Amino acid sequence: MSTAYKNRIQEFKVALSEENINLKTLRELCFNGIPFEGGIRALCWKVSPSASILVYSQFLKEMIIQPGIAKANLGLAREDVTLEDHPLNPNPDSRWNTYFKDNEILLQIDKDVRRLYPDMAFFQRPTEYPCQLILDPQNDYETLRRRVEQTTLKAQTVNRNRSGVTNVSSPGKALNLYPSNEYEVLPNGSEAHWEVVERILFIYAKLNPGIAYVQGMNEIVGPIYYTFATDPNSQWKEHAEADTFFCFTNLMSENRDNFIKSLDDSQCGITYKMESVYSMLKDKDLELYLKLEEQNIKPQYFTFRWLTLLLSQEFLLPDVIRIWDTLFSDQDRFHFLILVCCAMLMLIRDSLLAGDFTVNMRLLQDYPISDVHTILTKAKELAWTDVGKTQHTAF
C-alpha cells in the first residue's frame, strides 16, 4: 500500500470522525474513489441504519406472510377462513387476490435475481447473516424461495399427447427455469445472497405498487448489496439487507422515472435523457455526432441500458462500484452520468468514425474500454468545459 493511498484513507477517517460531518468535503473525497479498507466505502454509501433496522423488520413481518397465517409468537391466532377471504373470492380487495398478484411479481424477481452476476460465485453463496425472522422454525413465515416453489408447483401445465395420454408438468421444469445443477442446495437455516436481494426487491415492490418491480432493478440493487455484504466491519455487515433496502429506495426515488413507461416521452423520462446524451455529444464532438446520425444509430439502441442501469452491465462489478463512488458523490449525479456516457463515446471516436453500422453497433453494445479511470477523467474534463462555458456566459 503506497504512502499516498494510506494518506487518502486517513483523510476519509478524519472526515468521517467529525461530530458534524462536512458533506461537501466528504463528497469531494468520494468523487475520486472511496477506499474499501476499514469499511469506508460502505459507510460512505449508506444511510443511517439506527432506525432502519427496526423499520425493515416491520416490513418483513407485514409483507412476507401468506394470507390466513399469523405469527404465533407475536400473540396472533390463525384466522378462520371465511367467504370474504376465501382463495376463490373474486373480490379485488381480497387478501388472497393480493397474494396471487404478488406471486406474479415474485416469479419475475426470482427469475432475475437467480442469474445476478452469473460469472461471480458470491450471490450463490450462503450469507453469514440469514434472516432469522424468516428462517426461525418456530414461526409461520415462509421463505420467498419456498413460496416460488409452491407457486410453480400449483401452476402445473397439462399436456395431452396424440395418444390421448395426459402429462402434468411443472412450468419451471418445462422451461428449464431451475436446472438442478445450477444452484447449490443450501441446508435448512441457510439462504444465499441472491435470496436476500430477492426479498429486498419484493418488499420494495409491495411498498411501491405504482412501479412495483421492473426488470433491471436487480442490476441496480446488486452492487449496493455486494458493497454492504462484503463490508470488513462485521457489525455493519450484519445489517447489509436493511441498509441496502433503504439506499436502493433512496436511489430509486431519483431514478424511478426511467422505469415508468408512461413517462418515457416526458421531460423526466428516459427518452429525454437518451436524447440528452446526443445533444451533449453534438456540442462536444460534432463530427462524431454527425457520423452516428448518418448511420442512423439512435441513442436508444445503446444508451437505454447505459442510463437505466447506471452502467452496471457495461463493466465488471469492481469497476461499476468505482463509477458509482463518483456518481453517488455528485449532487447532480444523473447529469454527470450523461457526461460519462458522452465521454465513453468520445474515447472510441476513432473506431466509430472508421466503422460501419454493424461494427459500430457492436462497439456500443459491447463497450471495449475497461479502464474506468480513463472514462471518469474524460467525463471530469467535459464537466469542466461545461463550467467554463457557464462562467463565460455569466460575464
Tab-separated table of C-alpha atoms in Angstrom:
chain	number	residue	atom	x	y	z
A	1	MET	CA	0.000	0.000	0.000
A	2	SER	CA	1.545	3.300	-1.106
A	3	THR	CA	2.035	6.263	1.201
A	4	ALA	CA	-0.361	8.342	-0.913
A	5	TYR	CA	-3.076	5.698	-0.561
A	6	LYS	CA	-2.534	5.478	3.209
A	7	ASN	CA	-2.849	9.256	3.415
A	8	ARG	CA	-6.074	9.080	1.419
A	9	ILE	CA	-7.528	6.535	3.840
A	10	GLN	CA	-6.562	8.820	6.703
A	11	GLU	CA	-8.347	11.756	5.028
A	12	PHE	CA	-11.553	9.706	4.916
A	13	LYS	CA	-11.187	8.627	8.531
A	14	VAL	CA	-10.760	12.236	9.643
A	15	ALA	CA	-13.777	13.378	7.589
A	16	LEU	CA	-15.986	10.572	8.931
A	17	SER	CA	-14.913	11.024	12.545
A	18	GLU	CA	-16.167	14.607	12.758
A	19	GLU	CA	-19.128	15.089	15.079
A	20	ASN	CA	-20.850	17.055	12.309
A	21	ILE	CA	-19.653	15.599	9.022
A	22	ASN	CA	-18.872	18.185	6.344
A	23	LEU	CA	-20.777	16.703	3.416
A	24	LYS	CA	-19.085	18.968	0.872
A	25	THR	CA	-15.651	17.735	1.938
A	26	LEU	CA	-16.812	14.110	2.014
A	27	ARG	CA	-18.357	14.373	-1.470
A	28	GLU	CA	-15.104	15.792	-2.863
A	29	LEU	CA	-13.177	12.866	-1.377
A	30	CYS	CA	-15.692	10.291	-2.655
A	31	PHE	CA	-15.731	11.769	-6.150
A	32	ASN	CA	-12.212	10.473	-6.759
A	33	GLY	CA	-12.942	6.984	-5.437
A	34	ILE	CA	-13.522	5.507	-1.988
A	35	PRO	CA	-11.126	3.064	-0.292
A	36	PHE	CA	-12.548	-0.354	0.569
A	37	GLU	CA	-10.327	-0.767	3.629
A	38	GLY	CA	-11.954	-0.419	7.025
A	39	GLY	CA	-15.458	-0.430	5.579
A	40	ILE	CA	-15.042	3.178	4.423
A	41	ARG	CA	-16.914	2.704	1.133
A	42	ALA	CA	-19.908	1.006	2.735
A	43	LEU	CA	-20.091	3.723	5.373
A	44	CYS	CA	-19.987	6.500	2.770
A	45	TRP	CA	-22.688	4.880	0.638
A	46	LYS	CA	-25.225	4.035	3.299
A	47	VAL	CA	-27.884	5.954	5.140
A	48	SER	CA	-28.014	5.974	8.928
A	49	PRO	CA	-29.168	2.492	9.982
A	50	SER	CA	-30.202	3.231	13.551
A	51	ALA	CA	-33.936	3.320	12.836
A	52	SER	CA	-33.854	1.494	9.516
A	53	ILE	CA	-33.216	-1.931	11.055
A	54	LEU	CA	-36.390	-1.777	13.157
A	55	VAL	CA	-38.471	-0.376	10.301
A	56	TYR	CA	-37.207	-3.015	7.894
A	57	SER	CA	-38.003	-5.782	10.377
A	58	GLN	CA	-41.557	-4.481	10.483
A	59	PHE	CA	-41.743	-4.624	6.690
A	60	LEU	CA	-40.661	-8.272	6.843
A	61	LYS	CA	-43.366	-9.071	9.368
A	62	GLU	CA	-46.110	-7.347	7.400
A	63	MET	CA	-45.270	-8.307	3.836
A	64	ILE	CA	-43.688	-11.735	3.680
A	65	ILE	CA	-46.514	-13.759	5.084
A	66	GLN	CA	-49.097	-15.980	3.494
A	67	PRO	CA	-52.661	-14.662	3.989
A	68	GLY	CA	-54.562	-16.609	6.617
A	69	ILE	CA	-51.407	-17.476	8.586
A	70	ALA	CA	-50.434	-15.465	11.641
A	71	LYS	CA	-47.275	-15.462	13.649
A	72	ALA	CA	-47.879	-17.343	16.881
A	73	ASN	CA	-45.048	-15.795	18.914
A	74	LEU	CA	-46.424	-12.331	18.210
A	75	GLY	CA	-49.576	-13.349	20.063
A	76	LEU	CA	-51.724	-13.671	16.925
A	77	ALA	CA	-54.034	-16.606	16.252
A	78	ARG	CA	-54.796	-18.141	12.889
A	79	GLU	CA	-57.954	-16.636	11.457
A	80	ASP	CA	-60.765	-18.874	10.270
A	81	VAL	CA	-61.114	-18.888	6.511
A	82	THR	CA	-64.298	-17.034	5.653
A	83	LEU	CA	-66.192	-16.328	2.443
A	84	GLU	CA	-64.787	-12.818	2.462
A	85	ASP	CA	-61.236	-14.124	2.353
A	86	HIS	CA	-61.584	-17.456	0.597
A	87	PRO	CA	-58.886	-18.174	-2.044
A	88	LEU	CA	-61.585	-18.263	-4.757
A	89	ASN	CA	-63.142	-14.961	-3.686
A	90	PRO	CA	-63.107	-12.713	-6.825
A	91	ASN	CA	-63.166	-9.507	-4.760
A	92	PRO	CA	-60.104	-7.433	-5.803
A	93	ASP	CA	-59.669	-6.362	-2.166
A	94	SER	CA	-59.350	-9.958	-1.015
A	95	ARG	CA	-56.044	-10.763	0.668
A	96	TRP	CA	-55.837	-13.905	-1.442
A	97	ASN	CA	-56.254	-11.872	-4.611
A	98	THR	CA	-53.395	-9.669	-3.476
A	99	TYR	CA	-51.345	-12.745	-2.675
A	100	PHE	CA	-51.798	-14.165	-6.179
A	101	LYS	CA	-50.893	-10.832	-7.810
A	102	ASP	CA	-47.807	-10.594	-5.613
A	103	ASN	CA	-46.790	-14.052	-6.791
A	104	GLU	CA	-46.689	-12.838	-10.395
A	105	ILE	CA	-44.224	-10.119	-9.404
A	106	LEU	CA	-42.278	-12.519	-7.208
A	107	LEU	CA	-41.792	-15.012	-10.035
A	108	GLN	CA	-40.265	-12.299	-12.247
A	109	ILE	CA	-37.981	-11.120	-9.436
A	110	ASP	CA	-36.970	-14.691	-8.706
A	111	LYS	CA	-36.092	-15.353	-12.330
A	112	ASP	CA	-33.900	-12.229	-12.486
A	113	VAL	CA	-32.054	-12.489	-9.164
A	114	ARG	CA	-31.094	-16.127	-9.668
A	115	ARG	CA	-28.948	-15.061	-12.623
A	116	LEU	CA	-27.497	-11.950	-10.978
A	117	TYR	CA	-23.801	-11.657	-11.897
A	118	PRO	CA	-23.581	-15.272	-13.110
A	119	ASP	CA	-19.812	-15.010	-13.579
A	120	MET	CA	-19.417	-14.458	-9.817
A	121	ALA	CA	-19.964	-17.119	-7.171
A	122	PHE	CA	-20.803	-14.552	-4.485
A	123	PHE	CA	-24.568	-14.340	-4.994
A	124	GLN	CA	-24.972	-18.135	-4.930
A	125	ARG	CA	-23.019	-18.473	-1.681
A	126	PRO	CA	-24.752	-18.531	1.723
A	127	THR	CA	-24.874	-15.302	3.669
A	128	GLU	CA	-23.244	-15.245	7.092
A	129	TYR	CA	-26.326	-13.498	8.445
A	130	PRO	CA	-29.509	-15.267	7.242
A	131	CYS	CA	-32.751	-13.580	8.248
A	132	GLN	CA	-33.724	-15.290	11.497
A	133	LEU	CA	-37.204	-13.767	11.459
A	134	ILE	CA	-37.904	-15.656	8.233
A	135	LEU	CA	-35.945	-18.854	8.880
A	136	ASP	CA	-36.793	-19.446	12.542
A	137	PRO	CA	-38.604	-22.838	12.565
A	138	GLN	CA	-40.790	-21.680	15.464
A	139	ASN	CA	-42.637	-19.137	13.344
A	140	ASP	CA	-45.023	-19.468	10.413
A	141	TYR	CA	-43.296	-17.180	7.949
A	142	GLU	CA	-42.243	-18.830	4.713
A	143	THR	CA	-39.157	-18.011	2.677
A	144	LEU	CA	-39.766	-16.478	-0.712
A	145	ARG	CA	-37.917	-19.376	-2.289
A	146	ARG	CA	-40.451	-21.804	-0.812
A	147	ARG	CA	-43.295	-19.576	-1.972
A	148	VAL	CA	-41.921	-19.619	-5.524
A	149	GLU	CA	-41.585	-23.399	-5.451
A	150	GLN	CA	-45.165	-23.832	-4.249
A	151	THR	CA	-46.482	-21.381	-6.841
A	152	THR	CA	-44.780	-23.096	-9.778
A	153	LEU	CA	-45.910	-26.471	-8.437
A	154	LYS	CA	-49.544	-25.375	-8.226
A	155	ALA	CA	-49.436	-23.752	-11.659
A	156	GLN	CA	-48.773	-27.051	-13.368
A	157	THR	CA	-49.377	-27.320	-17.069
A	158	VAL	CA	-51.403	-30.162	-18.530
A	159	ASN	CA	-50.426	-31.537	-21.929
A	160	ARG	CA	-52.288	-34.238	-23.846
A	161	ASN	CA	-50.255	-36.138	-26.394
A	162	ARG	CA	-51.524	-37.635	-29.657
A	163	SER	CA	-52.314	-40.953	-27.930
A	164	GLY	CA	-54.640	-39.226	-25.505
A	165	VAL	CA	-52.293	-39.617	-22.533
A	166	THR	CA	-52.341	-36.625	-20.204
A	167	ASN	CA	-48.997	-35.366	-18.884
A	168	VAL	CA	-48.754	-32.986	-15.958
A	169	SER	CA	-45.550	-30.988	-15.663
A	170	SER	CA	-44.287	-28.010	-13.737
A	171	PRO	CA	-43.765	-24.864	-15.859
A	172	GLY	CA	-40.453	-24.288	-14.109
A	173	LYS	CA	-39.236	-27.701	-15.148
A	174	ALA	CA	-40.708	-27.447	-18.635
A	175	LEU	CA	-38.987	-24.110	-19.257
A	176	ASN	CA	-35.804	-25.268	-17.522
A	177	LEU	CA	-36.016	-22.268	-15.207
A	178	TYR	CA	-34.321	-24.021	-12.333
A	179	PRO	CA	-31.784	-26.600	-13.596
A	180	SER	CA	-30.934	-28.973	-10.769
A	181	ASN	CA	-27.202	-28.432	-11.174
A	182	GLU	CA	-27.269	-24.640	-11.470
A	183	TYR	CA	-27.528	-23.729	-7.777
A	184	GLU	CA	-26.091	-25.372	-4.741
A	185	VAL	CA	-28.789	-26.699	-2.432
A	186	LEU	CA	-28.283	-24.961	0.875
A	187	PRO	CA	-29.082	-26.672	4.196
A	188	ASN	CA	-32.071	-25.652	6.311
A	189	GLY	CA	-31.455	-22.398	8.137
A	190	SER	CA	-29.251	-21.019	5.341
A	191	GLU	CA	-30.003	-18.705	2.475
A	192	ALA	CA	-27.986	-17.479	-0.473
A	193	HIS	CA	-27.148	-13.833	-1.084
A	194	TRP	CA	-29.459	-13.795	-4.120
A	195	GLU	CA	-32.354	-14.715	-1.827
A	196	VAL	CA	-31.638	-11.638	0.289
A	197	VAL	CA	-31.678	-9.491	-2.859
A	198	GLU	CA	-34.963	-11.132	-3.860
A	199	ARG	CA	-36.507	-10.208	-0.509
A	200	ILE	CA	-35.342	-6.577	-0.822
A	201	LEU	CA	-36.886	-6.232	-4.279
A	202	PHE	CA	-40.128	-7.919	-3.234
A	203	ILE	CA	-40.602	-5.576	-0.290
A	204	TYR	CA	-39.779	-2.584	-2.481
A	205	ALA	CA	-42.425	-3.733	-4.975
A	206	LYS	CA	-45.004	-4.117	-2.201
A	207	LEU	CA	-44.301	-0.637	-0.839
A	208	ASN	CA	-44.298	0.982	-4.287
A	209	PRO	CA	-47.271	-0.545	-6.138
A	210	GLY	CA	-47.246	2.240	-8.719
A	211	ILE	CA	-43.986	0.936	-10.147
A	212	ALA	CA	-43.681	-2.431	-8.333
A	213	TYR	CA	-40.829	-4.337	-9.973
A	214	VAL	CA	-39.356	-3.748	-13.421
A	215	GLN	CA	-36.666	-5.936	-14.916
A	216	GLY	CA	-33.307	-4.256	-14.413
A	217	MET	CA	-33.874	-3.161	-10.835
A	218	ASN	CA	-31.982	-6.304	-9.819
A	219	GLU	CA	-28.918	-4.957	-11.627
A	220	ILE	CA	-29.068	-1.761	-9.562
A	221	VAL	CA	-29.611	-3.333	-6.154
A	222	GLY	CA	-26.900	-5.971	-6.750
A	223	PRO	CA	-23.801	-3.718	-6.452
A	224	ILE	CA	-25.262	-1.915	-3.431
A	225	TYR	CA	-25.904	-5.155	-1.597
A	226	TYR	CA	-22.493	-6.558	-2.574
A	227	THR	CA	-20.790	-3.470	-1.148
A	228	PHE	CA	-22.564	-3.755	2.197
A	229	ALA	CA	-22.448	-7.560	2.438
A	230	THR	CA	-18.659	-7.579	1.947
A	231	ASP	CA	-18.022	-4.826	4.491
A	232	PRO	CA	-14.975	-5.873	6.559
A	233	ASN	CA	-16.746	-4.486	9.633
A	234	SER	CA	-18.924	-7.415	10.772
A	235	GLN	CA	-21.177	-5.187	12.895
A	236	TRP	CA	-22.168	-3.238	9.768
A	237	LYS	CA	-22.205	-6.312	7.526
A	238	GLU	CA	-24.847	-7.941	9.718
A	239	HIS	CA	-27.330	-5.244	8.675
A	240	ALA	CA	-26.491	-5.310	4.955
A	241	GLU	CA	-30.059	-6.239	3.979
A	242	ALA	CA	-31.773	-3.319	5.728
A	243	ASP	CA	-29.086	-0.828	4.676
A	244	THR	CA	-29.314	-1.990	1.059
A	245	PHE	CA	-33.086	-1.641	1.053
A	246	PHE	CA	-33.018	1.972	2.205
A	247	CYS	CA	-30.095	3.001	-0.020
A	248	PHE	CA	-31.798	1.366	-3.002
A	249	THR	CA	-35.074	3.103	-2.126
A	250	ASN	CA	-33.296	6.478	-1.931
A	251	LEU	CA	-31.568	5.905	-5.258
A	252	MET	CA	-34.801	4.789	-6.922
A	253	SER	CA	-36.554	7.923	-5.683
A	254	GLU	CA	-34.288	9.778	-8.139
A	255	ASN	CA	-34.104	7.091	-10.835
A	256	ARG	CA	-37.594	5.554	-10.839
A	257	ASP	CA	-38.936	7.661	-13.724
A	258	ASN	CA	-36.596	5.731	-16.036
A	259	PHE	CA	-38.585	2.588	-15.236
A	260	ILE	CA	-42.077	4.046	-15.760
A	261	LYS	CA	-43.092	3.510	-19.384
A	262	SER	CA	-45.857	6.115	-19.320
A	263	LEU	CA	-43.220	8.777	-18.567
A	264	ASP	CA	-40.824	7.739	-21.347
A	265	ASP	CA	-41.554	10.761	-23.552
A	266	SER	CA	-41.845	13.320	-20.763
A	267	GLN	CA	-39.025	15.628	-19.707
A	268	CYS	CA	-38.308	13.405	-16.721
A	269	GLY	CA	-38.468	10.174	-18.723
A	270	ILE	CA	-35.755	8.019	-20.242
A	271	THR	CA	-36.264	9.231	-23.845
A	272	TYR	CA	-35.345	12.796	-22.893
A	273	LYS	CA	-32.228	11.572	-21.086
A	274	MET	CA	-31.124	9.411	-24.016
A	275	GLU	CA	-31.517	12.371	-26.354
A	276	SER	CA	-29.512	14.473	-23.884
A	277	VAL	CA	-26.508	12.226	-24.485
A	278	TYR	CA	-26.629	13.032	-28.210
A	279	SER	CA	-27.267	16.722	-27.524
A	280	MET	CA	-24.154	16.833	-25.386
A	281	LEU	CA	-22.158	14.870	-27.962
A	282	LYS	CA	-23.246	17.322	-30.657
A	283	ASP	CA	-21.856	20.131	-28.521
A	284	LYS	CA	-18.608	18.339	-27.614
A	285	ASP	CA	-17.795	16.421	-30.811
A	286	LEU	CA	-19.872	17.467	-33.801
A	287	GLU	CA	-18.032	15.207	-36.249
A	288	LEU	CA	-18.755	12.079	-34.219
A	289	TYR	CA	-22.366	13.129	-33.669
A	290	LEU	CA	-22.904	13.578	-37.414
A	291	LYS	CA	-21.329	10.171	-38.109
A	292	LEU	CA	-23.753	8.402	-35.768
A	293	GLU	CA	-26.665	10.363	-37.220
A	294	GLU	CA	-25.572	9.496	-40.759
A	295	GLN	CA	-25.545	5.796	-39.873
A	296	ASN	CA	-28.957	6.156	-38.216
A	297	ILE	CA	-27.593	4.863	-34.907
A	298	LYS	CA	-30.243	6.052	-32.475
A	299	PRO	CA	-29.289	6.774	-28.848
A	300	GLN	CA	-31.925	4.294	-27.632
A	301	TYR	CA	-30.003	1.470	-29.301
A	302	PHE	CA	-27.401	1.570	-26.530
A	303	THR	CA	-27.927	4.426	-24.039
A	304	PHE	CA	-31.186	2.970	-22.707
A	305	ARG	CA	-29.207	0.265	-20.904
A	306	TRP	CA	-26.354	2.608	-20.004
A	307	LEU	CA	-28.668	5.121	-18.314
A	308	THR	CA	-31.370	2.967	-16.712
A	309	LEU	CA	-28.891	0.500	-15.209
A	310	LEU	CA	-26.267	3.141	-14.318
A	311	LEU	CA	-23.645	1.346	-16.459
A	312	SER	CA	-23.870	-1.756	-14.273
A	313	GLN	CA	-23.944	-4.022	-17.338
A	314	GLU	CA	-21.042	-2.417	-19.183
A	315	PHE	CA	-18.205	-3.138	-16.753
A	316	LEU	CA	-17.042	-5.670	-14.195
A	317	LEU	CA	-18.544	-5.241	-10.727
A	318	PRO	CA	-15.466	-3.630	-9.081
A	319	ASP	CA	-15.367	-1.070	-11.901
A	320	VAL	CA	-19.112	-0.424	-11.616
A	321	ILE	CA	-18.634	0.250	-7.909
A	322	ARG	CA	-15.794	2.682	-8.677
A	323	ILE	CA	-18.006	4.574	-11.133
A	324	TRP	CA	-20.780	4.674	-8.545
A	325	ASP	CA	-18.391	6.198	-5.980
A	326	THR	CA	-18.250	9.225	-8.247
A	327	LEU	CA	-21.920	9.217	-9.227
A	328	PHE	CA	-23.152	8.972	-5.645
A	329	SER	CA	-20.871	11.788	-4.511
A	330	ASP	CA	-22.162	14.175	-7.170
A	331	GLN	CA	-25.314	16.059	-6.179
A	332	ASP	CA	-26.205	16.305	-9.869
A	333	ARG	CA	-25.344	12.642	-10.392
A	334	PHE	CA	-27.599	11.947	-13.341
A	335	HIS	CA	-26.216	14.878	-15.298
A	336	PHE	CA	-22.748	13.520	-14.584
A	337	LEU	CA	-23.909	10.112	-15.819
A	338	ILE	CA	-24.739	11.747	-19.156
A	339	LEU	CA	-21.222	13.241	-19.163
A	340	VAL	CA	-19.800	9.748	-18.555
A	341	CYS	CA	-21.820	8.354	-21.471
A	342	CYS	CA	-20.590	11.158	-23.712
A	343	ALA	CA	-17.010	10.513	-22.588
A	344	MET	CA	-17.404	6.813	-23.441
A	345	LEU	CA	-18.404	7.750	-26.982
A	346	MET	CA	-15.589	10.238	-27.460
A	347	LEU	CA	-12.954	7.795	-26.185
A	348	ILE	CA	-13.758	5.398	-29.037
A	349	ARG	CA	-14.356	8.126	-31.639
A	350	ASP	CA	-11.609	6.918	-34.000
A	351	SER	CA	-13.097	3.434	-34.142
A	352	LEU	CA	-16.613	4.813	-34.572
A	353	LEU	CA	-15.565	7.204	-37.344
A	354	ALA	CA	-13.885	4.320	-39.194
A	355	GLY	CA	-16.600	1.715	-38.652
A	356	ASP	CA	-19.793	0.898	-40.499
A	357	PHE	CA	-23.202	0.438	-38.842
A	358	THR	CA	-22.621	-3.186	-37.845
A	359	VAL	CA	-19.137	-2.592	-36.427
A	360	ASN	CA	-20.259	0.489	-34.506
A	361	MET	CA	-23.313	-1.190	-33.028
A	362	ARG	CA	-21.070	-3.983	-31.791
A	363	LEU	CA	-18.734	-1.435	-30.194
A	364	LEU	CA	-21.581	0.377	-28.461
A	365	GLN	CA	-23.351	-2.724	-27.199
A	366	ASP	CA	-20.136	-4.356	-26.013
A	367	TYR	CA	-18.062	-1.384	-24.914
A	368	PRO	CA	-14.345	-2.070	-25.494
A	369	ILE	CA	-12.634	0.120	-22.881
A	370	SER	CA	-12.344	-1.397	-19.411
A	371	ASP	CA	-10.262	1.339	-17.739
A	372	VAL	CA	-12.947	3.293	-15.885
A	373	HIS	CA	-10.349	5.754	-14.549
A	374	THR	CA	-9.762	6.962	-18.119
A	375	ILE	CA	-13.511	7.305	-18.665
A	376	LEU	CA	-14.104	9.240	-15.439
A	377	THR	CA	-11.135	11.518	-16.137
A	378	LYS	CA	-12.599	12.340	-19.557
A	379	ALA	CA	-16.027	12.965	-18.017
A	380	LYS	CA	-14.479	15.365	-15.496
A	381	GLU	CA	-12.807	17.238	-18.349
A	382	LEU	CA	-16.170	17.591	-20.079
A	383	ALA	CA	-17.700	18.791	-16.820
A	384	TRP	CA	-15.025	21.476	-16.503
A	385	THR	CA	-15.699	22.729	-20.043
A	386	ASP	CA	-19.379	22.988	-19.066
A	387	VAL	CA	-18.442	25.070	-16.021
A	388	GLY	CA	-16.171	27.284	-18.152
A	389	LYS	CA	-18.950	27.941	-20.641
A	390	THR	CA	-21.385	28.798	-17.856
A	391	GLN	CA	-18.962	31.250	-16.285
A	392	HIS	CA	-18.133	32.792	-19.668
A	393	THR	CA	-21.843	33.278	-20.406
A	394	ALA	CA	-22.348	34.862	-16.991
A	395	PHE	CA	-19.784	37.535	-17.783
